[in-house]
Tab-separated table of C-alpha atoms in Angstrom:
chain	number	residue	atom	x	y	z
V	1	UNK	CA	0.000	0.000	0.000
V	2	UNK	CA	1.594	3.254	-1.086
V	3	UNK	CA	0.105	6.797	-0.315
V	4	UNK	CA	0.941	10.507	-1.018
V	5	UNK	CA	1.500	12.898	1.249
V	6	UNK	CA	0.319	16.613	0.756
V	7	UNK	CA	3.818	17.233	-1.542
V	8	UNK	CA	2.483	14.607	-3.522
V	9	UNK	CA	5.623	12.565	-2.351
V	10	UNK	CA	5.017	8.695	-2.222
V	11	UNK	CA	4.662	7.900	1.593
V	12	UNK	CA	6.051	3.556	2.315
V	13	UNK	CA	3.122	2.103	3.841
V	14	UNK	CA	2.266	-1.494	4.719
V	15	UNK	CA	4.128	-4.579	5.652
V	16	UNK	CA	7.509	-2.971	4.181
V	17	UNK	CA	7.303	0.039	6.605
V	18	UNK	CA	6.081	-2.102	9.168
V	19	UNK	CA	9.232	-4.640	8.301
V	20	UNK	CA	11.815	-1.726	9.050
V	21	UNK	CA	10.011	-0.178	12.160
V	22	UNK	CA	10.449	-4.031	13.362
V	23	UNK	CA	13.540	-3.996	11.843
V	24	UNK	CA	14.699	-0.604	14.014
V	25	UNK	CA	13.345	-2.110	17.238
V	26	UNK	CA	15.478	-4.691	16.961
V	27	UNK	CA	18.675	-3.143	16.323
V	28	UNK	CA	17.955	-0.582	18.814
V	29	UNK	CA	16.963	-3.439	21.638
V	30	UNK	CA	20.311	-5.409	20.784
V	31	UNK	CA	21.848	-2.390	21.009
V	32	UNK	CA	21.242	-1.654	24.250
V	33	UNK	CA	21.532	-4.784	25.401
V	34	UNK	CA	25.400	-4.850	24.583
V	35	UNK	CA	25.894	-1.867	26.274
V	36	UNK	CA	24.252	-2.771	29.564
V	37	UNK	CA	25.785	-6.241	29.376
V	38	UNK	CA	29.101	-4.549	28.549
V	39	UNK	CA	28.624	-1.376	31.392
V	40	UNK	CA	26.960	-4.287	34.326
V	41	UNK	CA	28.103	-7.713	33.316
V	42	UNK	CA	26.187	-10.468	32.738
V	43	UNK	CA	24.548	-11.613	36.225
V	44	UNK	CA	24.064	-7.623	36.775
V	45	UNK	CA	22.056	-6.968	33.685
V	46	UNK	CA	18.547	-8.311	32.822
V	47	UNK	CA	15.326	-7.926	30.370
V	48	UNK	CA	13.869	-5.491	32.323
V	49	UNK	CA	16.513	-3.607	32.383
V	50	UNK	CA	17.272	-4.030	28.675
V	51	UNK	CA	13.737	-3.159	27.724
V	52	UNK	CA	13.688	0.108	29.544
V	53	UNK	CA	16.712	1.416	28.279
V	54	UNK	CA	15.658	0.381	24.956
V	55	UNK	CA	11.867	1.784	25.588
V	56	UNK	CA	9.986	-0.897	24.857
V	57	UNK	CA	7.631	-2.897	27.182
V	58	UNK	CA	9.479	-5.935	28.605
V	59	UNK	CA	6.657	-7.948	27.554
V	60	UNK	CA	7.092	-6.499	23.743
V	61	UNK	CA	10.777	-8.127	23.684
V	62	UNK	CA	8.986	-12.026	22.981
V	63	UNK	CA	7.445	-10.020	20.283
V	64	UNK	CA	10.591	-8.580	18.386
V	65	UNK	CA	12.075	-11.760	18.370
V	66	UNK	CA	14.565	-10.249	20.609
V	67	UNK	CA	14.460	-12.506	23.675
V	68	UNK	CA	16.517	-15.309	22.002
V	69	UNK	CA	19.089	-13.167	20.472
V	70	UNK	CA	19.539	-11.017	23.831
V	71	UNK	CA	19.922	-14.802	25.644
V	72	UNK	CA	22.641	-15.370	22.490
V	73	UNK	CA	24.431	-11.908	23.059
V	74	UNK	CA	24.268	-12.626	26.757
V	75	UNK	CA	26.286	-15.406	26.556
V	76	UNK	CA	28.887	-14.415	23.986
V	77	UNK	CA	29.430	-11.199	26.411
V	78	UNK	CA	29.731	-13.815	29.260
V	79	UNK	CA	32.066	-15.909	27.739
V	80	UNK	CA	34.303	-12.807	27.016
V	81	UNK	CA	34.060	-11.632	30.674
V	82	UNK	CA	35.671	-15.361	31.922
């Protein structure tokens, strides 16, 4: 679905625009995942505290499809911190 905006510019609607606010979310959610992880260490650092500094709900993170890569982040930062 494409629309125009009142400069008559085309305006990315639909599942693309959907795809890479999903796709921003993520990034932004691993993001600051590695940076608490790297700033409080593993045991120190958890989804709720990953969520909020990303700004998401921690019960959004399931939905991202973040949850599994944060757990596979998690334990490449713990295995650099042995």
């Amino acid at each position: 679905l494409m629309i125009e905006d009142t400069d008559n510019k085309i305006i990315q609607t639909g599942e693309s625009y959907r795809a890479k606010q999903i796709e921003g979310v993520l990034e932004r959610i691993l993001q600051c995942a590695k940076e608490e992880f790297l700033k409080n260490g593993y045991k120190d650092t958890s989804l709720r505290v990953i969520a909020a500094a990303a700004g998401v709900l921690l019960g959004m993170l399931p939905y991202f499809a973040a949850a599994q890569m944060i757990i596979a982040l998690r334990a490449d930062i713990r295995d650099m911190q042995l």
